[in-house]
Short mmCIF file of C-alpha atoms and ligand atoms in Angstrom, two decimals:
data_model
loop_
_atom_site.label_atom_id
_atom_site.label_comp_id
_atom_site.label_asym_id
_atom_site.label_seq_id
_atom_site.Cartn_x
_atom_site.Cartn_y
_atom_site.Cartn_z
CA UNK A 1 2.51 -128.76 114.49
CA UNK A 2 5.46 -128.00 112.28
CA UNK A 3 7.90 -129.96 114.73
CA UNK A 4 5.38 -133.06 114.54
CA UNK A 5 5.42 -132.77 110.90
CA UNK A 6 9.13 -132.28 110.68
CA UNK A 7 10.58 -135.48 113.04
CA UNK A 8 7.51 -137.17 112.55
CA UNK A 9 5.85 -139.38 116.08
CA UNK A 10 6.96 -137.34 119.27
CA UNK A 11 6.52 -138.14 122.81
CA UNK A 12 5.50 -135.14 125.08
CA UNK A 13 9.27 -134.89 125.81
CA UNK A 14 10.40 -134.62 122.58
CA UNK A 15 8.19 -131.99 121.43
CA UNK A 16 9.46 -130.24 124.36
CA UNK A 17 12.75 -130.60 123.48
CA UNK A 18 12.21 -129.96 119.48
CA UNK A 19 10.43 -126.72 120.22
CA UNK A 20 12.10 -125.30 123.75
CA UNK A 21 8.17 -125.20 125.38
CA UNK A 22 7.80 -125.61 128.63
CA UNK A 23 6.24 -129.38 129.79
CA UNK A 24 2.83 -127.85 131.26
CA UNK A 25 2.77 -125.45 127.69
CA UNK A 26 3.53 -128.98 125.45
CA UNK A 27 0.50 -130.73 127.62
CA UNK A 28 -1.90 -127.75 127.49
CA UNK A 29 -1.36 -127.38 123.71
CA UNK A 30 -0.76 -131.06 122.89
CA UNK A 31 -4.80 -131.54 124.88
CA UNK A 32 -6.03 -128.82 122.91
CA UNK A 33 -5.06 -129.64 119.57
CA UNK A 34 -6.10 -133.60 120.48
CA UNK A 35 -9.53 -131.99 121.71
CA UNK A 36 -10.37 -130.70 117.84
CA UNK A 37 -8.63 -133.74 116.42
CA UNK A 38 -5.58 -132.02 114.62
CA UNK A 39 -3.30 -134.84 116.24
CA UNK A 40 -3.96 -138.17 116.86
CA UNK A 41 -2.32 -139.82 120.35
CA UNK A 42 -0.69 -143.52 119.73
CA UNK A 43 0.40 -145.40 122.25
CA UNK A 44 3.55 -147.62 121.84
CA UNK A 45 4.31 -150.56 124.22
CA UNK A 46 7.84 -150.52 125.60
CA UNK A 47 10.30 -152.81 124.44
CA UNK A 48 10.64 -154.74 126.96
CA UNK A 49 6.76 -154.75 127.36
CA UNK A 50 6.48 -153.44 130.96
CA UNK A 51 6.28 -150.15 132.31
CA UNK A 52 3.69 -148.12 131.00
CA UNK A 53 2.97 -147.55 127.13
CA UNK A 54 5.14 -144.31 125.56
CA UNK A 55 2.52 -141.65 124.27
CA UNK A 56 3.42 -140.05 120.89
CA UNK A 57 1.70 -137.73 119.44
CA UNK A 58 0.89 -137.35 114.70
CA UNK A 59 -0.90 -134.72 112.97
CA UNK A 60 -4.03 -136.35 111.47
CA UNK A 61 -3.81 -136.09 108.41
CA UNK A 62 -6.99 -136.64 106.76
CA UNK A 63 -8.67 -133.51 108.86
CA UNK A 64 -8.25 -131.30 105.85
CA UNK A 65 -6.31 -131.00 102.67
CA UNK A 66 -4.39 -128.45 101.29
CA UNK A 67 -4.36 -127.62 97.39
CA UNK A 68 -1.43 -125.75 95.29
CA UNK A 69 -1.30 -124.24 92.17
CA UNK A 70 1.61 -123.44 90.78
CA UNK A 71 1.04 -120.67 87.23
CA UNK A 72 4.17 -120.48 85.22
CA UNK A 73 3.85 -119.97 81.04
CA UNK A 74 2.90 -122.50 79.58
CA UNK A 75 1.29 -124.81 82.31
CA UNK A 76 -0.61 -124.94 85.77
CA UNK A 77 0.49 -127.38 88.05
CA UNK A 78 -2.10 -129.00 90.78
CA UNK A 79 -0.95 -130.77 93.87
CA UNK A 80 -2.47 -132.48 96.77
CA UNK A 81 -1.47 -132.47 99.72
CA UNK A 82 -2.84 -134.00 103.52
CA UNK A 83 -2.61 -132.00 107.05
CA UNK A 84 0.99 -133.98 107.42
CA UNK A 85 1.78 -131.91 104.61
CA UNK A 86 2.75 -135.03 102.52
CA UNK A 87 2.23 -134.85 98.99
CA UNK A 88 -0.70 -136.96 97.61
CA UNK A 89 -1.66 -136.44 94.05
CA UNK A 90 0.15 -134.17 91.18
CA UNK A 91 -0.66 -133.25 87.69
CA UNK A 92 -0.28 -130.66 85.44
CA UNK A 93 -2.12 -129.29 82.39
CA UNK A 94 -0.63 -127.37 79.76
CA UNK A 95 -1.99 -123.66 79.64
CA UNK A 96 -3.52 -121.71 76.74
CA UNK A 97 -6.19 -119.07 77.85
CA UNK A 98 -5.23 -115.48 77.67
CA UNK A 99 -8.76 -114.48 78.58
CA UNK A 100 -9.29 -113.87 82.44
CA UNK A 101 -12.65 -115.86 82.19
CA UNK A 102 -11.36 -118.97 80.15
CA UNK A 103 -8.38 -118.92 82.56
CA UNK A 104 -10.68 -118.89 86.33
CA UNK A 105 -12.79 -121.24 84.49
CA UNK A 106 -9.40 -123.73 84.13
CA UNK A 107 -8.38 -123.51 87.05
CA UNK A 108 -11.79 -124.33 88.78
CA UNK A 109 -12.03 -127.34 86.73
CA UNK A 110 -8.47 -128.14 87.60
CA UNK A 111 -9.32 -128.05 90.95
CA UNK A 112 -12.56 -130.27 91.16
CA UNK A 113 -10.25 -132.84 88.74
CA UNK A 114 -8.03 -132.24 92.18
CA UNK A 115 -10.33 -133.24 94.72
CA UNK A 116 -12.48 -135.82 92.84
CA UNK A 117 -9.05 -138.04 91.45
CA UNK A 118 -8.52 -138.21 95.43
CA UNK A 119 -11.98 -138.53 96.44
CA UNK A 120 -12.36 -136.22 98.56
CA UNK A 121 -15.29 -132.74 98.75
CA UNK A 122 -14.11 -129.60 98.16
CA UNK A 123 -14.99 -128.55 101.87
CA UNK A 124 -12.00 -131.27 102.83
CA UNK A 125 -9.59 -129.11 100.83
CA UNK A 126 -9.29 -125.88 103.48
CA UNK A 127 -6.54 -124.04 101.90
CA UNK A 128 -5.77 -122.72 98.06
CA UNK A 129 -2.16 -121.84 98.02
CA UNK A 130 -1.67 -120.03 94.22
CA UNK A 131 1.48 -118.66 93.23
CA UNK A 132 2.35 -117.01 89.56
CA UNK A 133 5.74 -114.70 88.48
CA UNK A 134 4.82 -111.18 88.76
CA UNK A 135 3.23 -108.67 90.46
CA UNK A 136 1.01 -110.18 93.32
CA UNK A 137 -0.97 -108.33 95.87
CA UNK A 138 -1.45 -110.92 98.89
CA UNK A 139 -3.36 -109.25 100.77
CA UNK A 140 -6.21 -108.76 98.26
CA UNK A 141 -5.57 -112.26 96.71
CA UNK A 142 -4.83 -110.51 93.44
CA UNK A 143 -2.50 -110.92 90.64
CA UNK A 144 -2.01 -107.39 89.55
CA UNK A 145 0.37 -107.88 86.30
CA UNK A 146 1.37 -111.49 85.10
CA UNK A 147 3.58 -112.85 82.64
CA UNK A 148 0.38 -114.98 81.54
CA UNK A 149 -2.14 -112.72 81.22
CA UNK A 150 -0.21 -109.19 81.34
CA UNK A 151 -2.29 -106.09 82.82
CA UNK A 152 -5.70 -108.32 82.69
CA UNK A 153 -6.29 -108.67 86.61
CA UNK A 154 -7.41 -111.64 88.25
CA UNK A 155 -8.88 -111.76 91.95
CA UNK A 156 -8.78 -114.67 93.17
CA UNK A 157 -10.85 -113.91 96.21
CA UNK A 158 -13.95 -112.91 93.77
CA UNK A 159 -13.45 -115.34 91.47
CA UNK A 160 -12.97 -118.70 93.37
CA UNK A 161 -14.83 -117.48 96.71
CA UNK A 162 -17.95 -119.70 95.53
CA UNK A 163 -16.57 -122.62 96.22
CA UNK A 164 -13.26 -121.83 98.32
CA UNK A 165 -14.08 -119.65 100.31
CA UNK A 166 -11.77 -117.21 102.42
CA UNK A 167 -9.29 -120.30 102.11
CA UNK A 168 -7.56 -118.63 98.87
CA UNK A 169 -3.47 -117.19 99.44
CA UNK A 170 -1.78 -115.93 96.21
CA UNK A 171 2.02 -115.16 96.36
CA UNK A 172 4.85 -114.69 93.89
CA UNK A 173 6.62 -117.44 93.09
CA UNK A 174 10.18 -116.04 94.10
CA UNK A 175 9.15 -115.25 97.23
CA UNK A 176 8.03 -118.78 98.08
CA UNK A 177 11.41 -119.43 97.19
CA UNK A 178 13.00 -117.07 98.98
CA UNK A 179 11.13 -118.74 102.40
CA UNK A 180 11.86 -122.22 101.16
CA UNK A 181 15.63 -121.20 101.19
CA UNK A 182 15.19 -118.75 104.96
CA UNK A 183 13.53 -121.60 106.36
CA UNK A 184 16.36 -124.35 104.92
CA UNK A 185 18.88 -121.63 106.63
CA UNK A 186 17.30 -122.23 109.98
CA UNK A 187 18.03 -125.88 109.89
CA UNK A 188 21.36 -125.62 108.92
CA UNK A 189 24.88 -126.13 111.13
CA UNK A 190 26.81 -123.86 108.72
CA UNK A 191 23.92 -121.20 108.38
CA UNK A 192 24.49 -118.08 106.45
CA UNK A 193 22.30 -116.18 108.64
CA UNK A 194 23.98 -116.27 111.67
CA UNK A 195 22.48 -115.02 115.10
CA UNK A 196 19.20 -115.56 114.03
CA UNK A 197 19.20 -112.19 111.95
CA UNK A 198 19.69 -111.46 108.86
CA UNK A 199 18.59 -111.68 104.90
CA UNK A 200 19.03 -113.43 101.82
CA UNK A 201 17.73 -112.92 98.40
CA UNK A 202 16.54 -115.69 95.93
CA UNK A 203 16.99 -114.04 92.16
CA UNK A 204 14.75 -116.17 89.54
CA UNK A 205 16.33 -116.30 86.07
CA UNK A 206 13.73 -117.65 82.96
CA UNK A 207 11.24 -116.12 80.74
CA UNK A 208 10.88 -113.15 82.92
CA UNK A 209 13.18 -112.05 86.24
CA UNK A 210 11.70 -112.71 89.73
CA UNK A 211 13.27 -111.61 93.04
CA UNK A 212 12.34 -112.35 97.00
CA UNK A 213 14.16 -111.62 99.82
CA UNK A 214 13.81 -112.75 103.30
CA UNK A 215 14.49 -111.26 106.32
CA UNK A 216 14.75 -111.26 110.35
CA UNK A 217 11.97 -109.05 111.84
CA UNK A 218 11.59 -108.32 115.72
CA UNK A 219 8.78 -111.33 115.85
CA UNK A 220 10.48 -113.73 113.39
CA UNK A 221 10.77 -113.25 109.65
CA UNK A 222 9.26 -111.53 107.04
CA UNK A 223 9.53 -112.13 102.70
CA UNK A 224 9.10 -110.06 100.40
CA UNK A 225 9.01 -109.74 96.28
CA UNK A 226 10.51 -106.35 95.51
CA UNK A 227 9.36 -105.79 91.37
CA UNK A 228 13.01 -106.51 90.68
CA UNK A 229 12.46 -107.67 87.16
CA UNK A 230 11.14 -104.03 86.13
CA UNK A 231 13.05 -102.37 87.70
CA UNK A 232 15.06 -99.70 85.50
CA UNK A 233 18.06 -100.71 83.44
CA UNK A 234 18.43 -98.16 80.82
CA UNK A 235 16.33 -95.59 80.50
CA UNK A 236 13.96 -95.57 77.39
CA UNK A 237 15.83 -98.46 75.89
CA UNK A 238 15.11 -102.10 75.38
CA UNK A 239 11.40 -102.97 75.36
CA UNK A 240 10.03 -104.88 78.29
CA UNK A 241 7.38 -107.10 77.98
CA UNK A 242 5.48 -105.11 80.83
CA UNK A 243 5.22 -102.42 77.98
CA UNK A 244 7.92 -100.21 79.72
CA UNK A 245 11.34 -99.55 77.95
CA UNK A 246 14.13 -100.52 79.52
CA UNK A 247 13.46 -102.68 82.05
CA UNK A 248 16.15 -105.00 83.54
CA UNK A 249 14.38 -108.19 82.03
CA UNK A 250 14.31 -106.55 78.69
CA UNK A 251 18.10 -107.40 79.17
CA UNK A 252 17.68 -111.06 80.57
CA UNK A 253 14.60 -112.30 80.24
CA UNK A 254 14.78 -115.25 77.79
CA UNK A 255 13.00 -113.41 74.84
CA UNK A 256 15.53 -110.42 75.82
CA UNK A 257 18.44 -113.08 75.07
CA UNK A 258 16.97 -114.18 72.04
CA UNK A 259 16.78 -111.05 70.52
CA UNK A 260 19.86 -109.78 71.46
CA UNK A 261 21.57 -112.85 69.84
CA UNK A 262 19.92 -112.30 66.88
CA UNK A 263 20.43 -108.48 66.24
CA UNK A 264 16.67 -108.34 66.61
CA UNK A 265 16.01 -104.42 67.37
CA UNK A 266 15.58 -104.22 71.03
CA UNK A 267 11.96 -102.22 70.80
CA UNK A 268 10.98 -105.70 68.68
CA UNK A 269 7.28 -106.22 70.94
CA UNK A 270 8.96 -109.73 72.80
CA UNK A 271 8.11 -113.02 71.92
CA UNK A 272 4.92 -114.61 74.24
CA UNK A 273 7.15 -117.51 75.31
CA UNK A 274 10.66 -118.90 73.90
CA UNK A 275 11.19 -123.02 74.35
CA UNK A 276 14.27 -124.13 76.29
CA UNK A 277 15.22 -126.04 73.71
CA UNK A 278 15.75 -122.21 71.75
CA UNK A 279 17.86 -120.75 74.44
CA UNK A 280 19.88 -124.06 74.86
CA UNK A 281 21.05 -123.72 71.23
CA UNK A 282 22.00 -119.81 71.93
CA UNK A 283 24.18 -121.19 74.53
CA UNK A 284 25.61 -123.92 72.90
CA UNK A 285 26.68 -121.81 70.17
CA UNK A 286 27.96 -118.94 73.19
CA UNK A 287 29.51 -121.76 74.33
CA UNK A 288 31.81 -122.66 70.20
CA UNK A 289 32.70 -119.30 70.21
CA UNK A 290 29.90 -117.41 68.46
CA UNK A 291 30.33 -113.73 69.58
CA UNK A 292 26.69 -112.59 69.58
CA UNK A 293 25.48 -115.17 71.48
CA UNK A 294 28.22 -114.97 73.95
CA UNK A 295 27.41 -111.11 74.30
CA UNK A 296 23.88 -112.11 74.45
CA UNK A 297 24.66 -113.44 77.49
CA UNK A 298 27.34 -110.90 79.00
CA UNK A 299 24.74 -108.10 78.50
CA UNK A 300 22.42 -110.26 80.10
CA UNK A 301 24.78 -110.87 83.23
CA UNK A 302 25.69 -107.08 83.29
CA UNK A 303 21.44 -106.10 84.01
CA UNK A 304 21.61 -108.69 86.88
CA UNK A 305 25.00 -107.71 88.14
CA UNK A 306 23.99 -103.98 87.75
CA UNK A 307 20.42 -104.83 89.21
CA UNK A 308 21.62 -106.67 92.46
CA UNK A 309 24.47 -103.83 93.19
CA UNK A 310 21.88 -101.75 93.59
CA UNK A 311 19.87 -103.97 95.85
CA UNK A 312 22.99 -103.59 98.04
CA UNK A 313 23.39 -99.80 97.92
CA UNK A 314 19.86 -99.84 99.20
CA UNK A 315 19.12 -102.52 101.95
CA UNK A 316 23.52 -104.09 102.48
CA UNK A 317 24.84 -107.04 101.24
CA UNK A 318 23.04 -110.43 101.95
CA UNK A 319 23.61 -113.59 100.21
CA UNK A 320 22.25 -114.17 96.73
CA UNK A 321 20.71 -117.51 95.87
CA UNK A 322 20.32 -118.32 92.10
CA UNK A 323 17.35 -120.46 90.75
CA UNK A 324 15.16 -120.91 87.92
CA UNK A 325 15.39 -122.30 84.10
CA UNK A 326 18.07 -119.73 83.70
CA UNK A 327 20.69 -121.71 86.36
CA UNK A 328 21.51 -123.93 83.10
CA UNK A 329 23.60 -120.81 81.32
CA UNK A 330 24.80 -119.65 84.70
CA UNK A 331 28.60 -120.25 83.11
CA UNK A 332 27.43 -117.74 80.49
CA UNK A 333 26.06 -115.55 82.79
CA UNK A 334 28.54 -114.89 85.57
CA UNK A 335 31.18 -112.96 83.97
CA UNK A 336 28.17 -110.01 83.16
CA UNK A 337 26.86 -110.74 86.47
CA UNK A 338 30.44 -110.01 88.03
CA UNK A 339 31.20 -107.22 85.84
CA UNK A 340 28.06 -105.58 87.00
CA UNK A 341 28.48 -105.83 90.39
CA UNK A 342 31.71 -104.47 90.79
CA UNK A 343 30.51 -101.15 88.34
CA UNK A 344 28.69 -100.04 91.51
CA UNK A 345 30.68 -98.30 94.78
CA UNK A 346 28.69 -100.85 97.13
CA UNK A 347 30.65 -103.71 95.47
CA UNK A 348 33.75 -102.50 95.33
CA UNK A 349 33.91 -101.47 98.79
CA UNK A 350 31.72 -103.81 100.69
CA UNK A 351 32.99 -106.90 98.53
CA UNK A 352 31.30 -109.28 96.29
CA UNK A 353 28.46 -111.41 97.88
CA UNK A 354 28.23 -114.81 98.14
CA UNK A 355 26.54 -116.39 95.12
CA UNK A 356 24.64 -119.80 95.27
CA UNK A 357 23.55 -121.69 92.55
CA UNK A 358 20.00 -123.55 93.53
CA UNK A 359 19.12 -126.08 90.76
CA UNK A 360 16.26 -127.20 91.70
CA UNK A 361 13.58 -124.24 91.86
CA UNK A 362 10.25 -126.38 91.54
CA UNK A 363 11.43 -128.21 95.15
CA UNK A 364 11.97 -124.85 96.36
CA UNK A 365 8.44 -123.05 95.61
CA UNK A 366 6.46 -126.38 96.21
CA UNK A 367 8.35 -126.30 100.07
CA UNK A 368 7.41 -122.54 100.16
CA UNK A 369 3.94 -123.25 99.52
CA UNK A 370 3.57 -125.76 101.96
CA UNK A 371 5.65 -123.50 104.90
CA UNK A 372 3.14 -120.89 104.51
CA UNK A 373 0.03 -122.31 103.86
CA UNK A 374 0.06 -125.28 106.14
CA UNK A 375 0.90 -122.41 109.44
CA UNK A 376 -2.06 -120.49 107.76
CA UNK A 377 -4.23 -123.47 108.03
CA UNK A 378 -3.06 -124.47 111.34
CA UNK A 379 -4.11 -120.36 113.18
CA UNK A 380 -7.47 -121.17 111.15
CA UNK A 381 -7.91 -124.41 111.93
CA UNK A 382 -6.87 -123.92 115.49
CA UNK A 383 -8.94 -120.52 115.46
CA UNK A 384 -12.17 -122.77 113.79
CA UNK A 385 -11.71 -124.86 116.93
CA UNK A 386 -13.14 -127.75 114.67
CA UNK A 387 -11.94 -130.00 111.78
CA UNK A 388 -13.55 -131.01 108.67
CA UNK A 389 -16.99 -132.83 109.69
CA UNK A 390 -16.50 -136.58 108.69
CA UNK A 391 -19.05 -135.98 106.21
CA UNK A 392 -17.15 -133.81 103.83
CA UNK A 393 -15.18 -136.99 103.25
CA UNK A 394 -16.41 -138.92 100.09
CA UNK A 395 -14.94 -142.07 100.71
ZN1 ZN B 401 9.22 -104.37 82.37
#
C-alpha cells in the first residue's frame, strides 16, 4: 500500500520491483486487497494499441478517510485526508479552553465541522490521528501532562469513543517528527543511517522542549519521546512550567528566554504563552549587541547542549535534527548549544554530532501522522476484511 501511494499507478511488476516481493506474493496480495476494494485495477491500452492492456494497480481512495489533529498552544489544527493519503480539507481554530470538558467538547465539534465541510459520515473517517507536546501515553490514548491543559488528563479513548470508536491514536508531536525525518532517511542516497541501523533524534525548540528519537529494531524501527524537556538542568533552580524547579525548559523554553532577558526572577510562575513576535524582538536586540538578551540565549543553548550530551553518555551519538519555532534564533542558540556539549566527557571524546537545522516542522509532523496512521488503518482495514459500506458516504 505504501509503495502504491508513494510512485503512484504500478503494474504487478513494478510493485514487485518497488517492494522486493516475490511475483506469486505481489498477485496473492494485490487479489486480496482488490477483493475488499482497498485498490482499484485500471487497465491502460498500449501505445501502440496492440498487445494486451497493462494492468496497474491505485489505492481507492474514497474507502475511508483519515482525520488529524494537530494541539499546539494556541490553536487545533484539522485535516482531511483520503486512503491515498492526499490531503483534502484543512482548517484551524484558534484555542481557548483550559477546562478538559470545554476542550473534548471542541474538538468533537471540530471534527463533525471536518467531515460535514467534505461531506462525508463520520463512519467514512476510520482513523483519529491526535498529536499534542508533552507527555503522551499511546497506548492508553492519553495525554498525561500537556502544555495546554497541564496535569488535567484527557483520554481520548473515553472521551471520543462515542462516535470514533477504537479508531483514536494520540502521539507526541516530536516523535511524529522524529519518524517523518527516519522515514525521509530511508529514501535517501546520502543516508545518515547507514546499513539500515541506526538512530537519530529530532529536538523541538518553542514554547516548551520536545524530543523523539528513532531507531533500528530487529523487525524494523521503533520512535520514541523520551520527557527530554523535564528532564533535570539544575537542581532546585529555575521554575518549570510542569511545576518542577529546574527543568531544562525552564532554561529554553520561550517564557524561560523571556524571563531571563528581562532579569525576571527565575521562580517567576511562567507566562501561559509568549507571541513570536515577543521573542523575535529579544533576538533582534541579542542580535545589536544587547548583553542580556544575548545571554538569554547562550544560557538557553548551554541547557540544550548540556541536555543532548547527556543523551549521548546514555544511548551514543546519533544525529541531531533541529525543528520547531525556535529554528529562527538558531544563530543565537548554537554557541550555548556547542558550549554545552563539549562540557560533557561523551563530547569531547566521541566528537560533536552532526547538527541539522529542519525549518519546516509542521511538514514534518503532518508526514508523521500520515506514516503511522495510514499503516494502522491499512492492518485494520486489511484485518476488517471490508471497507466502508457505500452508505456511510453522504454524497
Ligand atoms: Zn518541567
Amino acid at each position: 500500500m505504501s509503495a502504491l501511494r508513494h510512485h503512484g499507478n504500478l503494474s504487478h511488476t513494478e510493485i514487485s520491483s518497488f517492494t522486493g516481493l516475490a511475483s506469486g506474493t505481489v498477485s496473492a496480495i494485490t487479489a486480496e486487497l482488490e477483493k475488499s476494494r482497498l485498490i482499484l485495477r485500471t487497465e491502460q491500452q498500449s501505445a501502440q494499441g496492440r498487445g494486451r492492456p497493462r494492468v496497474l494497480f491505485t489505492p481507492n481512495a474514497a474507502c475511508a478517510y483519515l482525520a488529524v489533529v494537530i494541539i499546539s498552544s494556541d490553536a487545533i489544527q484539522y485535516s482531511l485526508a483520503d486512503y491515498n493519503g492526499k490531503l483534502i480539507d484543512r482548517f484551524s481554530e484558534r484555542r481557548q479552553e483550559t477546562q478538559r470538558g470545554d476542550f473534548v467538547a471542541a474538538i468533537n465539534t471540530g471534527l463533525a465541522r471536518l467531515a460535514s465541510r467534505s461531506r462525508i459520515t463520520h463512519e467514512a473517517i476510520r482513523h483519529l490521528s491526535i498529536s499534542s507536546k508533552g507527555l503522551v501515553d499511546p497506548a492508553g490514548g492519553r495525554l498525561v501532562w500537556s502544555p495546554v491543559l497541564g496535569d488535567e488528563q484527557v483520554d481520548f479513548h473515553d472521551d471520543l469513543a462515542e462516535v470514533w470508536q477504537n479508531r483514536v491514536a494520540v502521539n507526541n508531536e516530536t516523535l511524529l517528527v522524529a519518524e517523518a525525518l527516519w522515514m525521509r532517511q530511508q529514501t535517501k542516497p546520502d543516508s545518515l543511517l547507514t546499513g539500515g541501523k541506526g538512530m537519530l533524534a529530532a529536538l523541538s525548540l518553542g514554547h516548551s522542549i520536545g524530543l523523539g528519537i528513532a531507531r533500528s529494531t530487529a523487525s524494523g524501527f521503533e520512535v520514541v519521546a523520551p520527557n527530554f524537556g523535564h528532564m533535570l538542568h539544575m537542581p532546585g533552580a529555575a521554575l518549570c512550567r510542569c511545576g518542577s524547579r529546574g527543568c531544562i525548559e525552564a532554561y529554553c523554553g520561550f517564557y524561560a528566554i523571556l524571563r531571563t532577558a528581562f532579569e525576571v526572577p527565575p521562580d517567576t510562575i511562567p507566562a501561559k504563552f509568549v507571541p513570536l513576535a515577543e521573542l523575535d524582538k529579544i533576538a533582534s536586540n541579542a542580535r545589536h549587541g544587547n548583553r542580556m538578551a544575548a545571554f538569554a540565549f547562550r544560557q538557553a543553548g548551554l541547557a540544550l547542549g548540556n541536555g543532548l550530551a547527556r543523551l549521548f553518555s546514555l544511548h551514543d551519538h546519533m544525529p541531531v535534527f533541529v525543528t520547531g519555532p525556535g529554528t529562527r534564533y538558531y544563530d543565537l542558540l548554537q554557541g550555548g548549544i556547542l558550549e554545552g556539549l563539549l562540557q560533557s566527557q561523551a563530547v569531547r571524546f566521541g566528537g560533536l554530532p552532526a547538527i541539522h537545522v529542519e525549518l519546516n516542522e509542521p511538514e514534518l509532523v503532518f508526514e508523521g501522522h500520515m506514516g503511522l496512521a495510514l499503516s494502522r488503518m491499512d492492518e485494520d482495514m486489511v484485518s476488517a476484511g471490508m471497507t466502508t459500506p457505500p452508505s456511510a458516504q453522504a454524497g
